[in-house]
PDB file of C-alpha atoms in Angstrom:
ATOM      1  CA  MET A 377       5.895 -24.265  15.380  1.00 56.00           C
ATOM      2  CA  SER A 378       8.162 -21.982  17.392  1.00 58.00           C
ATOM      3  CA  GLU A 379       6.286 -19.057  18.921  1.00 64.00           C
ATOM      4  CA  ASN A 380       9.290 -16.954  18.863  1.00 85.00           C
ATOM      5  CA  ILE A 381       9.556 -16.458  15.268  1.00 94.00           C
ATOM      6  CA  MET A 382       5.716 -17.062  14.011  1.00 95.00           C
ATOM      7  CA  ARG A 383       2.434 -16.939  15.721  1.00 95.00           C
ATOM      8  CA  GLU A 384      -1.402 -18.448  14.426  1.00 96.00           C
ATOM      9  CA  THR A 385      -3.566 -15.381  14.020  1.00 95.00           C
ATOM     10  CA  PRO A 386      -7.102 -16.596  14.832  1.00 94.00           C
ATOM     11  CA  TRP A 387      -8.706 -13.543  14.068  1.00 92.00           C
ATOM     12  CA  ASP A 388      -7.662 -13.993  10.528  1.00 94.00           C
ATOM     13  CA  LYS A 389      -8.530 -17.580  10.410  1.00 95.00           C
ATOM     14  CA  ARG A 390     -11.999 -17.070  11.321  1.00 93.00           C
ATOM     15  CA  ALA A 391     -12.464 -14.396   8.502  1.00 93.00           C
ATOM     16  CA  LEU A 392     -10.585 -16.089   5.684  1.00 94.00           C
ATOM     17  CA  GLY A 393     -11.616 -19.844   6.325  1.00 94.00           C
ATOM     18  CA  MET A 394      -7.977 -20.920   6.478  1.00 96.00           C
ATOM     19  CA  GLU A 395      -4.784 -21.358   8.478  1.00 97.00           C
ATOM     20  CA  THR A 396      -3.424 -17.979   9.075  1.00 97.00           C
ATOM     21  CA  TYR A 397       0.263 -16.883  10.544  1.00 97.00           C
ATOM     22  CA  GLU A 398       2.280 -14.001  11.428  1.00 97.00           C
ATOM     23  CA  LEU A 399       5.981 -14.389  11.043  1.00 97.00           C
ATOM     24  CA  LEU A 400       7.523 -12.228  13.693  1.00 96.00           C
ATOM     25  CA  GLU A 401      11.213 -11.986  12.308  1.00 95.00           C
ATOM     26  CA  HIS A 402      12.614 -11.507   9.272  1.00 96.00           C
ATOM     27  CA  SER A 403      15.012 -14.399   8.950  1.00 95.00           C
ATOM     28  CA  GLU A 404      15.404 -17.555   6.709  1.00 95.00           C
ATOM     29  CA  LYS A 405      14.793 -19.738   9.665  1.00 94.00           C
ATOM     30  CA  ALA A 406      11.231 -18.386   9.701  1.00 95.00           C
ATOM     31  CA  LEU A 407      10.776 -17.978   6.117  1.00 96.00           C
ATOM     32  CA  GLN A 408      11.708 -21.784   5.841  1.00 95.00           C
ATOM     33  CA  GLN A 409       9.050 -22.692   8.548  1.00 94.00           C
ATOM     34  CA  SER A 410       6.370 -20.854   6.412  1.00 96.00           C
ATOM     35  CA  GLU A 411       7.378 -23.686   3.597  1.00 95.00           C
ATOM     36  CA  ALA A 412       6.003 -26.795   5.731  1.00 93.00           C
ATOM     37  CA  LEU A 413       2.705 -25.275   6.438  1.00 95.00           C
ATOM     38  CA  LYS A 414      -0.444 -24.568   4.652  1.00 97.00           C
ATOM     39  CA  GLY A 415      -2.446 -21.308   4.702  1.00 97.00           C
ATOM     40  CA  HIS A 416      -1.782 -17.471   4.660  1.00 98.00           C
ATOM     41  CA  PHE A 417       1.097 -15.838   5.991  1.00 98.00           C
ATOM     42  CA  THR A 418       1.995 -12.238   7.011  1.00 98.00           C
ATOM     43  CA  ILE A 419       5.464 -10.705   7.795  1.00 98.00           C
ATOM     44  CA  LYS A 420       5.940  -6.890   8.437  1.00 97.00           C
ATOM     45  CA  VAL A 421       9.579  -5.544   7.461  1.00 97.00           C
ATOM     46  CA  ASP A 422      11.586  -2.835   7.699  1.00 96.00           C
ATOM     47  CA  PRO A 423      11.313  -0.706   4.072  1.00 96.00           C
ATOM     48  CA  LEU A 424      15.216  -0.501   3.841  1.00 96.00           C
ATOM     49  CA  ASP A 425      15.756  -4.330   4.172  1.00 96.00           C
ATOM     50  CA  SER A 426      16.432  -6.750   1.361  1.00 97.00           C
ATOM     51  CA  LYS A 427      13.542  -8.222   0.098  1.00 97.00           C
ATOM     52  CA  HIS A 428      15.563 -11.162  -1.929  1.00 96.00           C
ATOM     53  CA  LEU A 429      14.848 -13.861   0.776  1.00 97.00           C
ATOM     54  CA  LEU A 430      10.934 -12.972   0.980  1.00 98.00           C
ATOM     55  CA  GLN A 431      10.709 -13.228  -2.926  1.00 97.00           C
ATOM     56  CA  GLN A 432      12.811 -16.451  -2.760  1.00 97.00           C
ATOM     57  CA  TYR A 433      10.327 -17.943  -0.444  1.00 97.00           C
ATOM     58  CA  GLY A 434       7.120 -16.745  -2.409  1.00 97.00           C
ATOM     59  CA  PHE A 435       6.229 -13.851  -0.193  1.00 98.00           C
ATOM     60  CA  TYR A 436       4.659 -11.027  -2.091  1.00 97.00           C
ATOM     61  CA  TYR A 437       4.124  -7.121  -1.627  1.00 97.00           C
ATOM     62  CA  THR A 438       1.100  -6.068  -0.176  1.00 96.00           C
ATOM     63  CA  ASP A 439       1.162  -2.440   1.669  1.00 96.00           C
ATOM     64  CA  THR A 440       3.452   0.156   3.378  1.00 97.00           C
ATOM     65  CA  LEU A 441       2.052   0.819   6.872  1.00 96.00           C
ATOM     66  CA  LEU A 442       2.518   4.468   8.096  1.00 97.00           C
ATOM     67  CA  VAL A 443       2.146   5.208  11.941  1.00 97.00           C
ATOM     68  CA  PRO A 444       0.957   8.643  12.449  1.00 97.00           C
ATOM     69  CA  VAL A 445       1.347  10.143  16.003  1.00 98.00           C
ATOM     70  CA  CYS A 446       0.343  13.377  17.407  1.00 98.00           C
ATOM     71  CA  THR A 447       0.555  14.833  20.959  1.00 97.00           C
ATOM     72  CA  ARG A 448      -1.437  17.114  22.811  1.00 95.00           C
ATOM     73  CA  SER A 449       0.626  20.014  21.967  1.00 96.00           C
ATOM     74  CA  GLN A 450       0.583  19.375  18.188  1.00 96.00           C
ATOM     75  CA  PHE A 451      -2.560  18.675  17.682  1.00 97.00           C
ATOM     76  CA  THR A 452      -4.747  21.293  15.378  1.00 96.00           C
ATOM     77  CA  THR A 453      -8.621  21.495  16.060  1.00 94.00           C
ATOM     78  CA  TYR A 454     -11.293  22.288  13.701  1.00 94.00           C
ATOM     79  CA  GLU A 455     -14.770  22.950  14.644  1.00 92.00           C
ATOM     80  CA  ASP A 456     -18.484  22.448  13.117  1.00 92.00           C
ATOM     81  CA  ASP A 457     -21.543  22.748  15.362  1.00 92.00           C
ATOM     82  CA  LYS A 458     -23.392  20.372  13.122  1.00 94.00           C
ATOM     83  CA  LEU A 459     -21.128  17.757  14.235  1.00 93.00           C
ATOM     84  CA  THR A 460     -21.958  15.367  17.056  1.00 93.00           C
ATOM     85  CA  LEU A 461     -20.486  11.837  18.277  1.00 92.00           C
ATOM     86  CA  MET A 462     -22.979   9.221  19.738  1.00 92.00           C
ATOM     87  CA  LYS A 463     -22.255   6.375  21.687  1.00 88.00           C
ATOM     88  CA  ASP A 464     -25.714   4.378  21.581  1.00 90.00           C
ATOM     89  CA  VAL A 465     -25.993   3.606  17.578  1.00 95.00           C
ATOM     90  CA  PRO A 466     -26.865   0.132  16.843  1.00 96.00           C
ATOM     91  CA  ARG A 467     -24.274  -2.409  15.762  1.00 95.00           C
ATOM     92  CA  GLU A 468     -26.198  -3.078  12.537  1.00 95.00           C
ATOM     93  CA  ASP A 469     -25.917   0.522  11.571  1.00 95.00           C
ATOM     94  CA  ILE A 470     -22.170   0.758  12.275  1.00 95.00           C
ATOM     95  CA  ILE A 471     -21.378  -2.350  10.431  1.00 93.00           C
ATOM     96  CA  ALA A 472     -23.322  -1.179   7.452  1.00 93.00           C
ATOM     97  CA  VAL A 473     -21.264   1.840   7.197  1.00 94.00           C
ATOM     98  CA  SER A 474     -17.994  -0.119   7.355  1.00 90.00           C
ATOM     99  CA  ARG A 475     -19.059  -2.110   4.202  1.00 84.00           C
ATOM    100  CA  GLY A 476     -16.871  -1.435   1.394  1.00 78.00           C
ATOM    101  CA  ALA A 477     -15.075   1.382   2.953  1.00 83.00           C
ATOM    102  CA  TYR A 478     -11.425  -0.346   3.127  1.00 83.00           C
ATOM    103  CA  GLU A 479     -10.021  -0.691  -0.194  1.00 81.00           C
ATOM    104  CA  HIS A 480      -6.821   0.380   1.015  1.00 80.00           C
ATOM    105  CA  GLY A 481      -6.613  -2.245   3.516  1.00 85.00           C
ATOM    106  CA  ARG A 482      -3.783  -5.005   2.701  1.00 90.00           C
ATOM    107  CA  PHE A 483      -6.365  -7.978   2.654  1.00 91.00           C
ATOM    108  CA  HIS A 484      -8.657  -6.076   0.098  1.00 89.00           C
ATOM    109  CA  ARG A 485      -5.295  -5.319  -1.815  1.00 90.00           C
ATOM    110  CA  ASP A 486      -4.050  -8.915  -1.795  1.00 92.00           C
ATOM    111  CA  PHE A 487      -4.919 -10.333  -5.096  1.00 91.00           C
ATOM    112  CA  ARG A 488      -4.857 -14.127  -3.900  1.00 92.00           C
ATOM    113  CA  LEU A 489      -7.690 -13.639  -1.585  1.00 92.00           C
ATOM    114  CA  ASP A 490     -11.376 -13.456  -1.894  1.00 89.00           C
ATOM    115  CA  ARG A 491     -12.661 -10.135  -1.103  1.00 87.00           C
ATOM    116  CA  SER A 492     -15.444 -11.598   1.112  1.00 89.00           C
ATOM    117  CA  GLY A 493     -13.064 -12.891   3.407  1.00 90.00           C
ATOM    118  CA  ALA A 494     -11.098  -9.573   3.627  1.00 89.00           C
ATOM    119  CA  ASP A 495     -14.799  -7.747   4.401  1.00 89.00           C
ATOM    120  CA  ARG A 496     -15.425 -10.524   7.405  1.00 90.00           C
ATOM    121  CA  ARG A 497     -12.038  -9.598   8.801  1.00 91.00           C
ATOM    122  CA  TYR A 498     -12.947  -6.039   9.189  1.00 91.00           C
ATOM    123  CA  ASP A 499     -16.505  -6.750  10.062  1.00 91.00           C
ATOM    124  CA  ASN A 500     -15.509  -8.982  13.310  1.00 92.00           C
ATOM    125  CA  TRP A 501     -12.778  -6.266  14.129  1.00 93.00           C
ATOM    126  CA  LEU A 502     -15.266  -3.652  14.195  1.00 94.00           C
ATOM    127  CA  GLY A 503     -17.889  -6.072  16.066  1.00 94.00           C
ATOM    128  CA  GLN A 504     -15.079  -6.604  18.741  1.00 94.00           C
ATOM    129  CA  LEU A 505     -14.211  -2.682  19.027  1.00 95.00           C
ATOM    130  CA  TYR A 506     -17.930  -2.238  19.282  1.00 96.00           C
ATOM    131  CA  ASP A 507     -18.594  -5.105  22.078  1.00 95.00           C
ATOM    132  CA  GLU A 508     -15.586  -3.283  24.023  1.00 95.00           C
ATOM    133  CA  GLY A 509     -17.253   0.424  24.057  1.00 95.00           C
ATOM    134  CA  GLY A 510     -14.817   1.363  21.332  1.00 96.00           C
ATOM    135  CA  VAL A 511     -16.817   2.636  18.728  1.00 96.00           C
ATOM    136  CA  TRP A 512     -18.497   6.303  18.423  1.00 95.00           C
ATOM    137  CA  GLY A 513     -21.084   7.089  15.820  1.00 95.00           C
ATOM    138  CA  LEU A 514     -20.550  10.341  13.691  1.00 95.00           C
ATOM    139  CA  ALA A 515     -23.750  12.381  13.401  1.00 95.00           C
ATOM    140  CA  TYR A 516     -23.920  15.664  10.959  1.00 95.00           C
ATOM    141  CA  ASP A 517     -27.014  17.370  11.565  1.00 94.00           C
ATOM    142  CA  GLY A 518     -28.539  14.849  13.524  1.00 93.00           C
ATOM    143  CA  GLU A 519     -28.031  11.937  11.101  1.00 94.00           C
ATOM    144  CA  LEU A 520     -25.585   9.081  11.083  1.00 96.00           C
ATOM    145  CA  ALA A 521     -22.867   9.970   8.908  1.00 95.00           C
ATOM    146  CA  GLY A 522     -19.986   7.262   9.929  1.00 94.00           C
ATOM    147  CA  PHE A 523     -18.111   6.017  12.745  1.00 96.00           C
ATOM    148  CA  PHE A 524     -14.697   6.227  14.847  1.00 94.00           C
ATOM    149  CA  ALA A 525     -13.266   3.160  16.185  1.00 96.00           C
ATOM    150  CA  TYR A 526     -10.622   3.134  18.786  1.00 96.00           C
ATOM    151  CA  SER A 527      -8.714   1.122  21.449  1.00 96.00           C
ATOM    152  CA  GLY A 528      -7.194   2.974  24.398  1.00 96.00           C
ATOM    153  CA  ASN A 529      -4.918   5.862  22.433  1.00 97.00           C
ATOM    154  CA  GLN A 530      -5.036   4.292  19.116  1.00 97.00           C
ATOM    155  CA  VAL A 531      -7.407   5.133  16.115  1.00 96.00           C
ATOM    156  CA  LEU A 532      -8.252   1.539  14.440  1.00 95.00           C
ATOM    157  CA  LEU A 533     -11.020   2.258  12.072  1.00 94.00           C
ATOM    158  CA  GLN A 534     -13.241   4.906  10.542  1.00 93.00           C
ATOM    159  CA  ALA A 535     -15.666   5.112   7.714  1.00 93.00           C
ATOM    160  CA  PHE A 536     -18.178   7.374   6.335  1.00 93.00           C
ATOM    161  CA  TRP A 537     -21.639   6.580   4.373  1.00 93.00           C
ATOM    162  CA  PRO A 538     -20.655   7.600   0.604  1.00 90.00           C
ATOM    163  CA  GLU A 539     -22.814  10.407   0.730  1.00 92.00           C
ATOM    164  CA  TYR A 540     -20.818  12.309   3.436  1.00 92.00           C
ATOM    165  CA  GLN A 541     -17.392  11.632   1.550  1.00 88.00           C
ATOM    166  CA  GLY A 542     -15.635  14.365  -0.565  1.00 87.00           C
ATOM    167  CA  ARG A 543     -17.265  16.978   1.782  1.00 90.00           C
ATOM    168  CA  GLY A 544     -14.361  17.954   3.711  1.00 89.00           C
ATOM    169  CA  LEU A 545     -16.024  16.451   6.981  1.00 92.00           C
ATOM    170  CA  SER A 546     -13.279  14.071   8.110  1.00 93.00           C
ATOM    171  CA  LYS A 547     -11.024  16.717   9.816  1.00 94.00           C
ATOM    172  CA  TYR A 548     -13.779  18.011  11.886  1.00 94.00           C
ATOM    173  CA  PHE A 549     -14.795  14.332  13.020  1.00 94.00           C
ATOM    174  CA  TRP A 550     -11.280  13.459  13.705  1.00 95.00           C
ATOM    175  CA  SER A 551     -10.774  16.716  15.381  1.00 95.00           C
ATOM    176  CA  LYS A 552     -13.647  16.262  17.607  1.00 92.00           C
ATOM    177  CA  ALA A 553     -12.926  12.667  18.300  1.00 94.00           C
ATOM    178  CA  VAL A 554      -9.214  13.060  19.120  1.00 95.00           C
ATOM    179  CA  GLN A 555      -9.702  15.688  21.317  1.00 94.00           C
ATOM    180  CA  ILE A 556     -11.905  13.308  23.463  1.00 93.00           C
ATOM    181  CA  LEU A 557      -9.016  11.104  23.615  1.00 95.00           C
ATOM    182  CA  PHE A 558      -6.752  13.677  24.854  1.00 96.00           C
ATOM    183  CA  ASP A 559      -9.351  14.914  27.337  1.00 94.00           C
ATOM    184  CA  GLU A 560      -9.573  11.327  28.792  1.00 94.00           C
ATOM    185  CA  GLY A 561      -5.805  11.695  29.564  1.00 95.00           C
ATOM    186  CA  TYR A 562      -3.774  10.574  26.938  1.00 96.00           C
ATOM    187  CA  GLU A 563      -0.889  12.583  25.759  1.00 94.00           C
ATOM    188  CA  GLU A 564      -0.145  11.078  22.471  1.00 97.00           C
ATOM    189  CA  VAL A 565      -2.779   9.670  20.076  1.00 97.00           C
ATOM    190  CA  LYS A 566      -1.508   7.325  17.153  1.00 97.00           C
ATOM    191  CA  THR A 567      -2.894   5.402  14.172  1.00 97.00           C
ATOM    192  CA  SER A 568      -1.835   3.324  11.603  1.00 96.00           C
ATOM    193  CA  ILE A 569      -2.424   3.859   7.898  1.00 95.00           C
ATOM    194  CA  SER A 570      -1.712   2.732   4.388  1.00 94.00           C
ATOM    195  CA  ALA A 571       0.814   4.818   2.370  1.00 95.00           C
ATOM    196  CA  ALA A 572      -1.626   4.198  -0.485  1.00 92.00           C
ATOM    197  CA  ASN A 573      -4.423   6.207   1.315  1.00 92.00           C
ATOM    198  CA  LEU A 574      -3.094   9.543   0.453  1.00 93.00           C
ATOM    199  CA  ALA A 575      -6.602  11.118   1.696  1.00 91.00           C
ATOM    200  CA  MET A 576      -5.794   9.828   5.074  1.00 93.00           C
ATOM    201  CA  VAL A 577      -1.975  10.770   5.028  1.00 96.00           C
ATOM    202  CA  ASN A 578      -3.378  14.653   4.258  1.00 95.00           C
ATOM    203  CA  LEU A 579      -5.818  14.454   6.943  1.00 95.00           C
ATOM    204  CA  THR A 580      -3.718  13.120   9.708  1.00 97.00           C
ATOM    205  CA  ALA A 581      -0.871  15.746   8.598  1.00 97.00           C
ATOM    206  CA  SER A 582      -3.318  18.492   8.623  1.00 96.00           C
ATOM    207  CA  LEU A 583      -4.489  17.529  12.326  1.00 97.00           C
ATOM    208  CA  GLY A 584      -0.943  17.682  13.473  1.00 97.00           C
ATOM    209  CA  PHE A 585       0.492  14.143  13.196  1.00 98.00           C
ATOM    210  CA  LYS A 586       4.096  13.359  12.452  1.00 97.00           C
ATOM    211  CA  PHE A 587       4.861   9.933  10.771  1.00 96.00           C
ATOM    212  CA  LYS A 588       6.993   7.889  13.426  1.00 92.00           C
ATOM    213  CA  ASP A 589       7.333   4.911  11.851  1.00 92.00           C
ATOM    214  CA  ALA A 590       6.851   2.823   8.425  1.00 96.00           C
ATOM    215  CA  VAL A 591       6.693  -0.830   7.758  1.00 97.00           C
ATOM    216  CA  ASP A 592       6.364  -2.765   4.578  1.00 98.00           C
ATOM    217  CA  VAL A 593       3.933  -5.673   4.756  1.00 98.00           C
ATOM    218  CA  TYR A 594       4.301  -8.935   2.597  1.00 98.00           C
ATOM    219  CA  HIS A 595       1.835 -11.784   2.379  1.00 98.00           C
ATOM    220  CA  LYS A 596       2.118 -15.404   1.343  1.00 98.00           C
ATOM    221  CA  LEU A 597      -0.441 -18.048   0.117  1.00 97.00           C
ATOM    222  CA  ASN A 598       0.397 -21.672   0.556  1.00 96.00           C
ATOM    223  CA  GLN A 599      -2.532 -23.881  -0.769  1.00 91.00           C
TER     224      GLN A 599
END
């Protein structure tokens, strides 16, 4: 296997219980290499690229990812005195909030994968971020409402308990958390969201994020 055109993804392998790979270029050579291996494959391509070869080699569409980016000068803040950030929330409480929160994720939308494997993938990822100190608990009126996970200047995961959803709180929590990242010295904060997640598209736009890039994600499963 050529590292230049394909790489193993051990973080996905642990969650899905099979060999997993990411194709690093959209070429027939890379697609041909995927034919010789068993397992699950991911490739990210320009939305304007022809998808003919992908379909020919058994790849199927799962998602379009957007990359919202915000600079300090573009950022719009919202305040609510009942909202606070907590650093010392127990790991199991954070993981519990995460369960069932990623229906827009590409692994949950992949009809050929068992949902439990997709859940494990997010649990593992969140646990790693927690161990690295990159998770804040989000409290409303002193009670844990959700979490905000990041690495450097990139927001990676966030979720709320169901009883705190649909109440317009997200923009206040995001505002507080993103402002802290700016205060730590970052001039730019970015994230990645599914184009199908309209709530997140609208949320990031309301905070001043601009959409910088987009990629189509295709999967393939060789059994």
